[in-house]
Coordinates of C-alpha atoms and ligand atoms in Angstrom, one line a residue:
X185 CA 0.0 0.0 0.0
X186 CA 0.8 3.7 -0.3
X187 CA 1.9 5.5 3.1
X188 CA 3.7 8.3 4.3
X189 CA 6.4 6.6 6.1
X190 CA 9.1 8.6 7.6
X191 CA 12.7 7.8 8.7
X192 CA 13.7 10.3 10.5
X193 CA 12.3 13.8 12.2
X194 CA 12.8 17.0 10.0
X195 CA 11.2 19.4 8.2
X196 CA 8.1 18.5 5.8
X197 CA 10.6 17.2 2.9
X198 CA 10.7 14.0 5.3
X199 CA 7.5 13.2 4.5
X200 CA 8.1 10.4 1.7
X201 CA 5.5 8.5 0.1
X202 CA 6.5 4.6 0.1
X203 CA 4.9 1.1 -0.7
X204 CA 4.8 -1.2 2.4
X205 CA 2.8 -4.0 3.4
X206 CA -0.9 -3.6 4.5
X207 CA -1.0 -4.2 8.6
X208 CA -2.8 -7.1 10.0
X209 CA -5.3 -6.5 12.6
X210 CA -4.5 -7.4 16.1
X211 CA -6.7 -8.6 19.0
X212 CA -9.2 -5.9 19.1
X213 CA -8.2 -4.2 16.3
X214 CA -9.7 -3.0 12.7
X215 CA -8.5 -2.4 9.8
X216 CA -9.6 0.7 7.9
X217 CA -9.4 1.5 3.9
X218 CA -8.9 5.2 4.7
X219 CA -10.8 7.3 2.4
X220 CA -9.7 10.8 4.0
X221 CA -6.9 11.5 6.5
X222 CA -7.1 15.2 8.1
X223 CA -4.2 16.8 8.9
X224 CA -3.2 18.3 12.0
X225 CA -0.8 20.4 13.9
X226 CA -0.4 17.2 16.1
X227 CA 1.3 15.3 12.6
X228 CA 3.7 18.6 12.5
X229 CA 4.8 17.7 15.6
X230 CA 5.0 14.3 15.5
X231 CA 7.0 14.7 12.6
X232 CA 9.6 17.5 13.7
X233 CA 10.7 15.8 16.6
X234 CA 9.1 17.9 19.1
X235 CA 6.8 14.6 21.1
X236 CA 10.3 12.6 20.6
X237 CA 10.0 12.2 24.2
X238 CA 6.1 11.8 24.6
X239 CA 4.6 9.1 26.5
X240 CA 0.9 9.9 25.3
X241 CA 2.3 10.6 21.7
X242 CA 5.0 7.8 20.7
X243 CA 7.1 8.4 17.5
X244 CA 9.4 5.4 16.7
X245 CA 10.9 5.7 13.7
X246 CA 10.4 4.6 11.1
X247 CA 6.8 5.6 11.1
X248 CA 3.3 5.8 9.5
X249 CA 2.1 9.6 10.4
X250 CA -1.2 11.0 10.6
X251 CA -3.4 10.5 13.8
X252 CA -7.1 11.1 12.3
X253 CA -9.2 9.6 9.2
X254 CA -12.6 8.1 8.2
X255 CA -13.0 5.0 5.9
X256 CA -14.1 1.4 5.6
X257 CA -13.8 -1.5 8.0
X258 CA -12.0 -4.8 5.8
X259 CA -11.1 -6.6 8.4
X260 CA -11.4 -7.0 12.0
X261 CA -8.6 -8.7 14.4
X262 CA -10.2 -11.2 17.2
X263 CA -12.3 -10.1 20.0
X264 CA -14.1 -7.1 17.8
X265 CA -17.8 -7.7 18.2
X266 CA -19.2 -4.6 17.6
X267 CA -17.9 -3.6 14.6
X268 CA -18.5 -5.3 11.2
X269 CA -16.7 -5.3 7.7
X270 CA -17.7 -3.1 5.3
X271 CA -18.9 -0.3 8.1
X272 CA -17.6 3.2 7.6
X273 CA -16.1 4.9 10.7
X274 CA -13.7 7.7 11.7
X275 CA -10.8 7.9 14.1
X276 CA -8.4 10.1 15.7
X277 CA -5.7 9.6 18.0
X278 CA -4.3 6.5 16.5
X279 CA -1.4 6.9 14.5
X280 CA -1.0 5.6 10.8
X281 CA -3.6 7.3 8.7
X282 CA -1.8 8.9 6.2
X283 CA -1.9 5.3 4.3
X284 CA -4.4 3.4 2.5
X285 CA -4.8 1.3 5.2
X286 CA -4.5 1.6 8.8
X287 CA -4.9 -1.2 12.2
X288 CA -6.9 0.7 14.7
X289 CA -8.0 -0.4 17.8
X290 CA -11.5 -1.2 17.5
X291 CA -12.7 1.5 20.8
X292 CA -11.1 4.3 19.0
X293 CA -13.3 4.1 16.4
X294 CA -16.3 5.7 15.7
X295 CA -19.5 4.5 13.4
X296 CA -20.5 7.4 11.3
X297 CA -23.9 8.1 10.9
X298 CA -25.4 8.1 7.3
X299 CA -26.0 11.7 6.9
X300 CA -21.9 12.1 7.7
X301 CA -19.9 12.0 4.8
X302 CA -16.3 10.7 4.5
X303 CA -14.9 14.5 4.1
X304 CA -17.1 15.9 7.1
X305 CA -15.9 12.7 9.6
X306 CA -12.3 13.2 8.9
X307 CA -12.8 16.5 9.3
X308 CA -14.2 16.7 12.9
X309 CA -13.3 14.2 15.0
X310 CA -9.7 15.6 15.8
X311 CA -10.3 19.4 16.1
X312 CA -14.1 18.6 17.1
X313 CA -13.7 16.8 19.9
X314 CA -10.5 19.3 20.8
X315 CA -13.5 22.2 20.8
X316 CA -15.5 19.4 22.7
X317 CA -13.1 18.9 26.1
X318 CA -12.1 22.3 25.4
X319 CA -15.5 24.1 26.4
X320 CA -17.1 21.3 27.8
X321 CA -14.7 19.4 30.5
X322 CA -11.2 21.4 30.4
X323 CA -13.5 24.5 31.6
X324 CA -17.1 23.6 31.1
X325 CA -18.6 27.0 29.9
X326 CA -21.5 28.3 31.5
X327 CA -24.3 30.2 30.2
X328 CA -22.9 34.1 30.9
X329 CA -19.4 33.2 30.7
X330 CA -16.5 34.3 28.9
X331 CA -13.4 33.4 27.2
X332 CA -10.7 34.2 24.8
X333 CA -10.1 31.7 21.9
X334 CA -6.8 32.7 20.0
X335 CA -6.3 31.8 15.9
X336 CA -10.2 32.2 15.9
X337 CA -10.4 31.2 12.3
X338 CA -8.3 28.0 12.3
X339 CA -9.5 24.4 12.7
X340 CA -10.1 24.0 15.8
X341 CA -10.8 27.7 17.0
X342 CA -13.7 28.1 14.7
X343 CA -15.4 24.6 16.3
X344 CA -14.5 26.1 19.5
X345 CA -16.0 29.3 18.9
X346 CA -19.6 28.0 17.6
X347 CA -19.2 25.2 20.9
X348 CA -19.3 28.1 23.3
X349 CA -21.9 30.7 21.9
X350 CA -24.1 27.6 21.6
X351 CA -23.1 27.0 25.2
X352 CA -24.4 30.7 25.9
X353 CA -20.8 32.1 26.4
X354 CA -19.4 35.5 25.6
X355 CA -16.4 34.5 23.1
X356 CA -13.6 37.0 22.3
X357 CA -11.2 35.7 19.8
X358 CA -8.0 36.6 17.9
X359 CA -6.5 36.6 14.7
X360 CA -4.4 38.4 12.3
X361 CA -6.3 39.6 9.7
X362 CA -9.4 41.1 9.0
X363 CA -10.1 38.3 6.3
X364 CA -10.0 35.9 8.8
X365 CA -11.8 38.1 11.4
X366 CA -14.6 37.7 8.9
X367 CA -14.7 34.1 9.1
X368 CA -14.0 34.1 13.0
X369 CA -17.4 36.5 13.8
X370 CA -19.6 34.1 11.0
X371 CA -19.2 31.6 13.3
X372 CA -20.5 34.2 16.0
X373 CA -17.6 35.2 17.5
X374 CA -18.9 38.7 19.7
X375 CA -15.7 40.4 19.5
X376 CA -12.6 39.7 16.8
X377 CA -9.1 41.5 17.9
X378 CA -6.9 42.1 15.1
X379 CA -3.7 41.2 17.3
X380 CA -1.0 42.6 14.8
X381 CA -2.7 46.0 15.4
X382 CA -4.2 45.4 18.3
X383 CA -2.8 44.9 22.1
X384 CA -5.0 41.8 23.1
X385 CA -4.8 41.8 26.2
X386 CA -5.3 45.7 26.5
X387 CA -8.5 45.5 24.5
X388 CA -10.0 42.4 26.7
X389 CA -9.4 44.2 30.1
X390 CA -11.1 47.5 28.2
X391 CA -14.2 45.4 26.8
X392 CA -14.7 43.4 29.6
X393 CA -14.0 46.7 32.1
X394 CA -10.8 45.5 33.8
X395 CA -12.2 42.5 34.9
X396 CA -10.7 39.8 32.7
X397 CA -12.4 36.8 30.8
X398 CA -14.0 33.4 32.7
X399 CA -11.1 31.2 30.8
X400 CA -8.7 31.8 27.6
X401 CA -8.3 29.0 25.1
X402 CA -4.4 29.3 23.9
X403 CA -3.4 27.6 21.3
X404 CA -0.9 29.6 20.1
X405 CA 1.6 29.2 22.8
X406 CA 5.1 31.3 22.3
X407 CA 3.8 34.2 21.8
X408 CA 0.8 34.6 23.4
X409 CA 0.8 33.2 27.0
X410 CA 2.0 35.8 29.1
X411 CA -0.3 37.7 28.1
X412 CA -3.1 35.5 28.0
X413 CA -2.5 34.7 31.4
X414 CA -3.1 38.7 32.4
X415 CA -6.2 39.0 30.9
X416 CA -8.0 36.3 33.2
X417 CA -10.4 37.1 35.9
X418 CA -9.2 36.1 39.5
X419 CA -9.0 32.5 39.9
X420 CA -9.9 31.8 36.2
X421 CA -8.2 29.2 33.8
X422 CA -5.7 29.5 31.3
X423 CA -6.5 26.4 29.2
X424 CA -2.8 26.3 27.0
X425 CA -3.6 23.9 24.4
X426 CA -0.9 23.7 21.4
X427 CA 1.9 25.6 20.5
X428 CA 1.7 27.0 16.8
X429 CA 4.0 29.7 17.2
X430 CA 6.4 27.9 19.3
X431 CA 6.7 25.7 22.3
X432 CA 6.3 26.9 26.2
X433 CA 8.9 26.1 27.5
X434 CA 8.2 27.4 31.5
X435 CA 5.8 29.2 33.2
X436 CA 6.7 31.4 36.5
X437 CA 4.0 30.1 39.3
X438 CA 4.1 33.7 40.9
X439 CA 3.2 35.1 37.4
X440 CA 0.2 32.8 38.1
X441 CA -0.4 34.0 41.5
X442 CA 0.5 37.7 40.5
X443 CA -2.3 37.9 37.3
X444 CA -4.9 36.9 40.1
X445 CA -4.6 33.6 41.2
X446 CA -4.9 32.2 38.2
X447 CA -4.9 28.3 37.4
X448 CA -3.3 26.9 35.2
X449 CA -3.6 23.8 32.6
X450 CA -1.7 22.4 30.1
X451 CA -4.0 19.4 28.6
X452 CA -3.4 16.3 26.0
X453 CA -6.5 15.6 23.8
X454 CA -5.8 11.8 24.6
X455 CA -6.7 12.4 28.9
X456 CA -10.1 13.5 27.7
X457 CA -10.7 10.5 25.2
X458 CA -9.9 7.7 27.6
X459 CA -12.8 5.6 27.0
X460 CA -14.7 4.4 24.3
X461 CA -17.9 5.8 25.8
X462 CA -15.7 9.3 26.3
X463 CA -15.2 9.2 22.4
X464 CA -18.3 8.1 20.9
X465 CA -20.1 10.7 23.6
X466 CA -17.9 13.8 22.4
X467 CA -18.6 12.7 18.4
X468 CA -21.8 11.8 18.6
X469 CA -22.4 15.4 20.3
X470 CA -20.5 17.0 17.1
X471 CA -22.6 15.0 14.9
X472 CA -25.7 15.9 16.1
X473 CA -24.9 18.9 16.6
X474 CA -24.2 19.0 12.9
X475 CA -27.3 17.7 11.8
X476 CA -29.1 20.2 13.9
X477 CA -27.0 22.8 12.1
X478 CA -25.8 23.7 15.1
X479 CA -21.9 22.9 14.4
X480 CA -20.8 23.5 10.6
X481 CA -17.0 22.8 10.0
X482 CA -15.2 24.4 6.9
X483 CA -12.7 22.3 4.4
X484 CA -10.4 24.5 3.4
X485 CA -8.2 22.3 1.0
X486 CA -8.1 18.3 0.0
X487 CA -4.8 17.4 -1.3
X488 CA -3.5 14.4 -2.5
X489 CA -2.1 11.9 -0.1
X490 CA 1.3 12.7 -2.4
X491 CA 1.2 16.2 -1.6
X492 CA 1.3 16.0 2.2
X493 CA 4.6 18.0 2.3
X494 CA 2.6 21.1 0.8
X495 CA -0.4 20.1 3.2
X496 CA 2.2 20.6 6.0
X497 CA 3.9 24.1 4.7
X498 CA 0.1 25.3 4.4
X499 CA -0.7 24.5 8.1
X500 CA 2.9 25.7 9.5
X501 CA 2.8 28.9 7.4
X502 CA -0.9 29.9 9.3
X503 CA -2.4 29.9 6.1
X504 CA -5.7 27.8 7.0
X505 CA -9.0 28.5 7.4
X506 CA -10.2 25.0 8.3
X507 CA -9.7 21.4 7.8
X508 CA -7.3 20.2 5.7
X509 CA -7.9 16.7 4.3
X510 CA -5.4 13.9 2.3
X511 CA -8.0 12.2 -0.4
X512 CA -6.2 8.5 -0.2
X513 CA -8.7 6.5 -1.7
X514 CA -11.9 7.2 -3.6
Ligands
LIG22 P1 -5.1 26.2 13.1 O1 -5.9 25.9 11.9 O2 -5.7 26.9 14.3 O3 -3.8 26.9 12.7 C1 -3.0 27.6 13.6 C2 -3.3 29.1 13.6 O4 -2.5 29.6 14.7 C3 -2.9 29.8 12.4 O5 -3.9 29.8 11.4 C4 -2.6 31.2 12.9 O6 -3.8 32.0 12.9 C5 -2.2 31.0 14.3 N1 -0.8 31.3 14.5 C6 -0.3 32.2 15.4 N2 1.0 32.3 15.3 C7 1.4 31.4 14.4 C8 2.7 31.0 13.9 N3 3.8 31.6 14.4 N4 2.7 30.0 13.0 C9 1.6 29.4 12.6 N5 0.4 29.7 13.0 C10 0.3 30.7 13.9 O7 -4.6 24.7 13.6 P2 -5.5 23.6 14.3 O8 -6.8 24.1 14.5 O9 -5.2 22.3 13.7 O10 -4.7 23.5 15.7 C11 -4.7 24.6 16.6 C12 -3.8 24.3 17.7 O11 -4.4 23.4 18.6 C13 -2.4 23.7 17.4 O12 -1.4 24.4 18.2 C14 -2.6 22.3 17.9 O13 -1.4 21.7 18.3 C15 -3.5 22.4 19.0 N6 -4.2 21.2 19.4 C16 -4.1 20.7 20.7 C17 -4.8 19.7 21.1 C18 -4.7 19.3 22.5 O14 -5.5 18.5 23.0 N7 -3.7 19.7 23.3 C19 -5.6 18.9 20.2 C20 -5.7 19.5 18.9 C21 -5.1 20.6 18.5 P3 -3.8 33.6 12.8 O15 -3.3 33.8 11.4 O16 -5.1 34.1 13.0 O17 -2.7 34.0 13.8

């Protein structure tokens, strides 16, 4: 089969395609004839280096990358009872779908309902169920409640953004261009700050009259926390969450105790999809909420499984405005 199999960690010319030998299914495992794999910041990091020494995240190389898809059950390893051949399902957190076929275990994966197509449940179940523990278990939002989602028009913040108004939350967001404030406020963001022209943090203690937001969202990391951590109400959360402009390396507990006794969090998506019934509760919230047209999620591009090293400039370089998909089989 075709995969993206890498040999070593580097920049996105590692990312090789390569013939290797379909997997076999394991004791409770499937296998899946990926139709779309989505790409994620996650894959970037996987494939840099920087989870080299993650527990939660392995990376022996060589590896298949890619941690999300949809497809077809073809076969399923002993001890699967539930799920049958021929039966499309997505996944995320299970590394090895940017291939045409991956082994997954079986209570990773999720049935998709008829109405989902292939593009829509490769599409959501990484950065939707992100949103989900985000705004729902990391710092359940209330009705009346605020927060601060940075990158308001990428992947996951605009899931993130339409999870909390339809939670009843205030939601302030950033971004860096008024294109992409656009798309941030049509997914009813209440107020969009500009941050290349705009203080952030100055303009959320002016609009929220020095009193700082319930929780901020931070998924931006480098350049962003210290100031996200100011603009919190006493005794809020600072939920940091990824790391596009760079890594955190420390943070100063009296800067914690100092911006108003603050707390702090720094959360894998894998702690809040431990279970089976923790997955399939999270998706079958984002697919309902889908069918309700509650949720919408936007693809920005599909490229070719081939073309992954371009899918992987695109994310890096901020361009996105949504999912981005590999199309591996029809
Ligand atoms: P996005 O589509 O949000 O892309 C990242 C955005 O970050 C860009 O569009 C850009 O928006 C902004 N950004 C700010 N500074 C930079 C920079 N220096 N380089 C690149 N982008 C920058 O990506 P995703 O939705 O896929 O992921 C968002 C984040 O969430 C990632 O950091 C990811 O690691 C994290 N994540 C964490 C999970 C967890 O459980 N911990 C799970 C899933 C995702 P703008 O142009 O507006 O600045």
């Amino acid at each position: 089969m075709r995969a993206i199999n890498i040999h070593q960690f580097g920049g996105p010319e590692v990312c090789e395609i390569q013939e290797i030998a379909i997997p076999t299914p394991a004791e409770g495992e499937a296998l899946v004839r990926v139709a779309y794999a989505g790409v994620n910041f996650i894959d970037i990091y996987m494939r840099n280096g920087t989870y080299a020494r993650s527990h939660t995240y392995k990376t022996p190389l060589p590896m298949v990358i890619g941690m999300e898809a949809s497809g077809t059950i073809e076969a399923v390893g002993s001890g699967v009872a539930d799920l049958k051949v021929g039966q499309r399902v997505a996944f995320c957190l299970s590394r090895g779908s940017y291939a045409e076929y991956v082994a997954v275990p079986a209570w990773k994966l999720v049935p998709l309902p008829d109405d989902i197509s292939f593009e829509l449940g490769a599409a959501v179940m990484l950065q939707g169920c992100t949103a989900h523990y985000l705004s729902h278990s990391a710092f359940p939002l209330q009705h009346g409640q605020s927060c601060l989602v940075h990158a308001g028009a990428g992947g996951v913040g605009q899931l993130l953004i339409q999870l909390a108004k339809n939670l009843g939350a205030t939601v302030f967001t950033t971004v860096s261009t008024r294109e992409k404030a656009d798309i941030a406020r049509s997914r009813g963001a209440d107020h969009c700050i500009l941050y290349r022209d705009t203080d952030f943090r100055e303009e959320i203690m002016k609009l929220t009259s020095g009193k700082g937001v319930d929780v901020v969202y931070d998924s931006v990391g480098k350049t962003t926390i210290t100031d996200s951590i100011r603009c919190i109400r006493r005794r809020g959360l600072c939920v940091l969450f990824g790391a596009s402009s760079g890594v955190v390396d420390a943070i100063e507990p009296l800067a914690l105790a100092e911006a108003g006794s603050v707390f702090f969090t720094r959360p894998h998506l894998a702690d809040y999809m431990a279970t089976a019934e923790e997955i399939r509760g999270r998706a079958g919230d984002l697919f309902r909420m889908v069918k309700e047209k509650r949720l919408s999620m936007a693809i920005d591009t599909v490229f070719p499984l081939a073309d992954v090293a371009a899918a992987h400039r695109y994310i890096e370089d901020g361009k996105t405005r949504g999912k981005l998909l590999l199309q591996v089989n029809q």
